[in-house]
Coordinates of N, CA and C in Angstrom, one line a residue:
M1 N 127.2 165.7 256.1 CA 127.5 165.4 254.7 C 128.5 166.4 254.1
P2 N 129.5 165.9 253.5 CA 130.5 166.9 252.9 C 130.0 167.7 251.7
Q3 N 130.4 168.9 251.6 CA 130.1 169.7 250.4 C 130.8 169.2 249.2
M4 N 130.0 169.1 248.1 CA 130.6 168.6 246.8 C 130.9 169.8 245.9
S5 N 132.0 169.7 245.2 CA 132.3 170.8 244.3 C 131.4 170.9 243.0
P6 N 131.3 172.0 242.4 CA 130.5 172.1 241.2 C 131.0 171.3 240.1
M7 N 132.3 171.1 240.0 CA 132.9 170.3 239.0 C 132.3 168.8 239.1
Y8 N 132.3 168.3 240.3 CA 131.8 167.0 240.5 C 130.3 166.9 240.0
W9 N 129.5 167.9 240.3 CA 128.1 167.9 239.9 C 128.0 167.9 238.3
L10 N 128.9 168.7 237.7 CA 128.9 168.9 236.3 C 129.2 167.5 235.6
I11 N 130.2 166.8 236.1 CA 130.6 165.5 235.6 C 129.5 164.5 235.8
L12 N 128.9 164.5 237.0 CA 127.8 163.6 237.3 C 126.6 163.9 236.4
M13 N 126.2 165.1 236.2 CA 125.1 165.5 235.3 C 125.4 165.0 233.8
F14 N 126.6 165.3 233.4 CA 127.0 164.9 232.0 C 126.9 163.4 231.9
F15 N 127.4 162.7 232.9 CA 127.3 161.2 232.9 C 125.9 160.7 232.8
F16 N 125.0 161.2 233.6 CA 123.6 160.8 233.6 C 122.9 161.2 232.3
I17 N 123.2 162.3 231.7 CA 122.6 162.7 230.5 C 123.1 161.8 229.3
S18 N 124.3 161.5 229.3 CA 124.9 160.7 228.3 C 124.3 159.3 228.4
M19 N 124.1 158.7 229.6 CA 123.5 157.4 229.8 C 122.1 157.4 229.3
L20 N 121.4 158.5 229.6 CA 120.0 158.6 229.2 C 119.9 158.7 227.7
M21 N 120.8 159.4 227.0 CA 120.8 159.5 225.6 C 121.0 158.1 225.0
L22 N 122.0 157.4 225.6 CA 122.3 156.0 225.1 C 121.1 155.1 225.2
M23 N 120.4 155.2 226.4 CA 119.2 154.3 226.6 C 118.1 154.7 225.6
I24 N 117.9 156.0 225.3 CA 116.9 156.4 224.4 C 117.2 155.9 223.0
M25 N 118.5 156.0 222.6 CA 118.9 155.5 221.3 C 118.7 154.0 221.2
F26 N 119.1 153.3 222.2 CA 118.9 151.8 222.2 C 117.5 151.4 222.1
I27 N 116.6 152.1 222.9 CA 115.2 151.8 222.9 C 114.6 152.1 221.5
Y28 N 115.0 153.2 220.9 CA 114.5 153.6 219.6 C 114.9 152.6 218.6
F29 N 116.2 152.1 218.7 CA 116.7 151.1 217.8 C 115.9 149.8 217.9
I30 N 115.6 149.4 219.1 CA 114.9 148.1 219.4 C 113.4 148.3 218.8
I31 N 112.8 149.4 219.0 CA 111.4 149.5 218.6 C 111.2 149.7 217.1
Y32 N 112.0 150.6 216.5 CA 111.8 151.0 215.2 C 112.6 150.3 214.1
K33 N 113.7 149.7 214.5 CA 114.5 149.0 213.6 C 114.4 147.4 213.7
K34 N 113.3 147.0 214.4 CA 113.2 145.6 214.6 C 113.0 144.8 213.3
P35 N 112.2 145.2 212.3 CA 112.0 144.4 211.1 C 113.2 144.2 210.2
N36 N 114.2 145.1 210.4 CA 115.4 145.1 209.6 C 116.4 144.1 210.2
Y37 N 116.1 142.8 210.0 CA 117.0 141.8 210.6 C 118.4 141.7 210.1
R38 N 118.5 142.0 208.8 CA 119.9 142.0 208.2 C 120.8 143.0 208.9
F39 N 120.2 144.2 209.1 CA 121.0 145.3 209.7 C 121.4 144.9 211.1
I40 N 120.4 144.3 211.9 CA 120.7 143.9 213.2 C 121.8 142.9 213.3
N41 N 121.7 141.9 212.4 CA 122.8 140.9 212.3 C 124.1 141.5 212.0
F42 N 124.1 142.4 211.1 CA 125.4 143.1 210.8 C 125.9 143.8 212.0
V43 N 125.1 144.5 212.7 CA 125.5 145.3 213.9 C 126.0 144.3 215.0
E44 N 125.3 143.2 215.2 CA 125.7 142.2 216.2 C 127.0 141.6 215.8
N45 N 127.3 141.3 214.5 CA 128.6 140.8 214.1 C 129.7 141.8 214.4
K46 N 129.4 143.0 214.1 CA 130.3 144.1 214.4 C 130.6 144.2 215.9
M47 N 129.6 144.1 216.7 CA 129.8 144.1 218.1 C 130.6 142.9 218.6
N48 N 130.3 141.8 218.1 CA 131.1 140.6 218.5 C 132.6 140.7 218.1
W49 N 132.8 141.3 216.9 CA 134.1 141.5 216.4 C 134.9 142.5 217.3
L50 N 134.1 143.6 217.7 CA 134.7 144.6 218.6 C 135.1 144.1 219.9
W51 N 134.2 143.2 220.5 CA 134.4 142.7 221.8 C 135.3 141.5 221.8

């Protein structure tokens, strides 16, 4: 198995941490902001507009 550079590990760790943060934020949003339907609709419309 080839030796990987520290820079590669740094980028990989950063990527995983950022993905974890995004997942936690998304789960938090789903669980705690569920009753606020107007806000969710607003966000969905924004997302549709962005995509």
